[in-house]
Each structure stands twice: as structure tokens, then as C-alpha cells.
Amino acid sequence: ISTSALMAGLPVTLIEVTQEALDRGVATITGNLDGAVKRGKMSAAKRDTALVNLSASMSMDALAEVDLVIEAVFESMDVKKEIFSALDAICKEGAVLASNTSYLDVNEIAAMTKRPQDVLGLHFFSPAHIMKLLEVVVGEKTAPEVVATGFALAKNMRKIGVRAGVCDGFIGNRILGHYLKTASYLVLDGAHPDQVDKALEGFGFAMGPHRVGDLAGLDIGYMTRKRLAATRPAEERYGGAIADRLSENGWNGRKTSKGYYAYEGRDTLKNPDLDAIIDEERAKAGITPRAFSDEEIVERYMTAMISEATRVVEDGIALRPVDVDVVFLSGYGFPRFRGGPLHYADTIGAAALVKRIEAYAQEDAHYWQVPELLRKMSEDGSTFADLNKGK
């Protein structure tokens, strides 16, 4: 995030809690800027100016006069609350206080300050100096000019800003959390992670969900499942058992050289221990595995994605279907030629999607539920494109 701001010509004060972490941060930023020069993204002179614009400190008091703070610590509500309480005391009146949280409640964070109108979410996608998407998360009390500042920052950083409401995961990660359950269910019920990945890559995704999980780090999903465990309904089928086993073995993907796949240098290989874990978890759940065609894998995965995307629009978390599409095209590797999940939904048709969901609900009525908006569209023949036009 600091690299991105510096490349946009903004002065940056970097805060870390130890000298070692601060030195590592400055070295990483310097390396990122050097890389941008090598790739022709900025001149050596601009790089030098950017480094002059970077200051570093272990004291949050250095933020007393800044216009905008972006907190980017790990996903712990307690830690974020502590930081925002401190920022409220330190930062000048009118400073915008933003959280780079991927999931957490921005309203709860804002409540730690005496200025909730100045608090919003700025959810950057990793790596933030390369990825174009920026979810601008608007809290209940976020002032309009603070929202406008978030979008102005996105424009200045040459990012695509998308307005999102407050819920667990906002637009992208809320939808992601839902449809990744389908990938888990498919594997428990008989598909292999490699088959699921190849089927979805054949559909047009740059990487299948298990390859993406390995790249991002399986510990992220593990921590999210543990965080949400207490809120999981009793009737919900748990699909995370296989992924949990991998993380509990210390196999968190590329960074540990093993996850759903094994990694040697740039080579992606089969994890020789994966199939035994899958067999054990199927046996524990009393599942007799069945075969899935690639077509059925794609249909289930995409129907789950479309279902939750519809609910995100229905709930007002995304104001328009096109906002969902932009999020997935810009931040989630959705195949561009398919136009985004809700644009793609129009090519299938609401009536056909409702029929699919009702058929899947015969085996899991909790997970597969028809969104009211989709049912209404199937009855009146309207489309997501119509909603984008305000019809």
C-alpha cells in the first residue's frame, strides 16, 4: 500500500512496532520501487523522489498531522480497535482514518473513535502496488466527503474503486466465502482438487480455487473458519475439514512448499499425502464418493457464485450488479471474456438458475437457497443488465 501511494506521488509515513520490521518494510518498498523502474513503470528520478517522500517511525505520534491513515495490521478486531482508539487521540481533526480489513466490521472499528464519520474501509488487494481493485467500504456513519476522499485516492493511485457496504467480507470476500464452500463440497463428495481446478481453468479462470488457496496461504482460510466457527449454523454442512488438516500439518501452500500441491522451485507437483487425507475425511463424514463431470463442477461453482452475488445486490452491499462484476474482473481473476458473474448469469437466464438451485437443494436445502431477487427475475423476465440501467 505504501509503495502504491509513493508511486502516485504521495508522501508516506510508515509505522511499525519494531526496528527490524520497520527496516524490512523500508527495504521491501525500496525493492518494489526498483522493480517498477526496471519494468518501465516509473523513472529513476521519480523513484528517488518517492524514497525522499518516505519516512519511517515506530511511534504513532508521527501521524499527528497526516491527512489520511491506512491501518493494515492482521485481521484481529481487538488489535484494530486498539489502533483506532490510539489514532483517534493522535490524529488531527478532519483526518480520514481507514482500515484495510478484508472482512471485519468497519462500524465496530469506527465506534472506537469519537469521529466515526471520518472512518471507512479501504480494502486493497494483494499485492497492492500491482492489483487494481480497491473496495471503498462505507460505514453507517461515514461522511459523504470521506467516501469521496476514498474514491479520489483510488483515482490518484490508478485503482478501480468500487463502493461496498459493511458485512463480513464486503462484496468480493463475502461471495468468495460462499462459493468456495462448493469447491470443498465437490471434493468431499468425490471430485479431486486437481479436477476442480482444471475444470474451472478450462472455463477461463487463471487459476482454480485450490491453486489460489496455495498461493494466498491456506492459513488465511483456516483462521477465517476458526473466527466464524461460533456463528456457523448447526444445519450447515462443514466443508473445511480437508483444508483444516493441511493447515494443521503446517502445509499452507507455496510458502511452506506443500498444500493441495507440492512445490519445488517453480514446479507444481502432486502432494503425495493429499489423497489419504481426502479418503479419511470422506470416511469420517460417511460419504461414498461419486464422479463429477467437469461441466457439473463449473455449473455448481458458478451457480453458487451467482447466488451469493445476487444476495449482495439484494442486501445493498453492492449498489448495482455491475459493481459485483467489476470487483470480480479486477480482483478475483474472473475470465474477462465472460464479463463478470452477474453478466454471465444473464447468459444463463434467471429461470434456468432457479431450476438449478432447486435441484441442488434436494441434497442440501440449507446451502442451496433461491435468492428472492433471482426468483422475482425468473417470474418477470428481467435481467441484471436491467438493474444496471435502474429498471
PDB file of C-alpha atoms in Angstrom, residues 179 195-209 211-212 294-295 297-299 301-302 305 328-330 332-341 344:
ATOM      1  CA  TYR A 179     -18.759 -20.299  -3.416  1.00  0.00           C
ATOM      2  CA  GLN A 195     -10.010 -31.913 -11.361  1.00  0.00           C
ATOM      3  CA  VAL A 196     -11.903 -28.974  -9.842  1.00  0.00           C
ATOM      4  CA  ASP A 197      -9.004 -26.623 -10.642  1.00  0.00           C
ATOM      5  CA  LYS A 198      -8.646 -27.861 -14.220  1.00  0.00           C
ATOM      6  CA  ALA A 199     -12.402 -27.657 -14.877  1.00  0.00           C
ATOM      7  CA  LEU A 200     -12.526 -24.018 -13.723  1.00  0.00           C
ATOM      8  CA  GLU A 201      -9.326 -23.123 -15.566  1.00  0.00           C
ATOM      9  CA  GLY A 202     -10.997 -24.608 -18.653  1.00  0.00           C
ATOM     10  CA  PHE A 203     -13.927 -22.238 -18.013  1.00  0.00           C
ATOM     11  CA  GLY A 204     -11.483 -19.347 -18.111  1.00  0.00           C
ATOM     12  CA  PHE A 205     -10.200 -18.709 -14.581  1.00  0.00           C
ATOM     13  CA  ALA A 206      -6.464 -18.031 -14.472  1.00  0.00           C
ATOM     14  CA  MET A 207      -6.165 -20.440 -11.525  1.00  0.00           C
ATOM     15  CA  GLY A 208      -8.520 -22.903  -9.879  1.00  0.00           C
ATOM     16  CA  PRO A 209      -9.529 -22.387  -6.223  1.00  0.00           C
ATOM     17  CA  ARG A 211      -4.122 -23.353  -6.629  1.00  0.00           C
ATOM     18  CA  VAL A 212      -5.280 -19.905  -5.487  1.00  0.00           C
ATOM     19  CA  ASP A 294     -16.182 -31.006 -15.495  1.00  0.00           C
ATOM     20  CA  GLU A 295     -19.447 -29.456 -16.697  1.00  0.00           C
ATOM     21  CA  ILE A 297     -18.263 -28.780 -11.426  1.00  0.00           C
ATOM     22  CA  VAL A 298     -18.444 -25.498 -13.385  1.00  0.00           C
ATOM     23  CA  GLU A 299     -22.255 -25.306 -13.119  1.00  0.00           C
ATOM     24  CA  TYR A 301     -19.403 -23.427  -8.710  1.00  0.00           C
ATOM     25  CA  MET A 302     -20.827 -20.673 -10.901  1.00  0.00           C
ATOM     26  CA  MET A 305     -21.150 -17.591  -7.022  1.00  0.00           C
ATOM     27  CA  PHE A 328     -14.531  -9.987  -9.814  1.00  0.00           C
ATOM     28  CA  LEU A 329     -12.921  -8.866 -13.054  1.00  0.00           C
ATOM     29  CA  SER A 330     -10.430  -6.593 -11.255  1.00  0.00           C
ATOM     30  CA  TYR A 332     -10.527 -12.257  -8.441  1.00  0.00           C
ATOM     31  CA  GLY A 333      -9.234 -13.433 -11.816  1.00  0.00           C
ATOM     32  CA  PHE A 334     -12.718 -13.886 -13.268  1.00  0.00           C
ATOM     33  CA  PRO A 335     -12.464 -14.613 -17.037  1.00  0.00           C
ATOM     34  CA  ARG A 336     -12.785 -11.195 -18.675  1.00  0.00           C
ATOM     35  CA  PHE A 337     -14.457 -12.519 -21.799  1.00  0.00           C
ATOM     36  CA  ARG A 338     -17.391 -13.702 -19.656  1.00  0.00           C
ATOM     37  CA  GLY A 339     -17.981 -10.182 -18.352  1.00  0.00           C
ATOM     38  CA  GLY A 340     -18.329 -10.900 -14.613  1.00  0.00           C
ATOM     39  CA  PRO A 341     -20.552 -13.311 -12.652  1.00  0.00           C
ATOM     40  CA  TYR A 344     -22.614 -14.251 -17.144  1.00  0.00           C
TER      41      TYR A 344
END
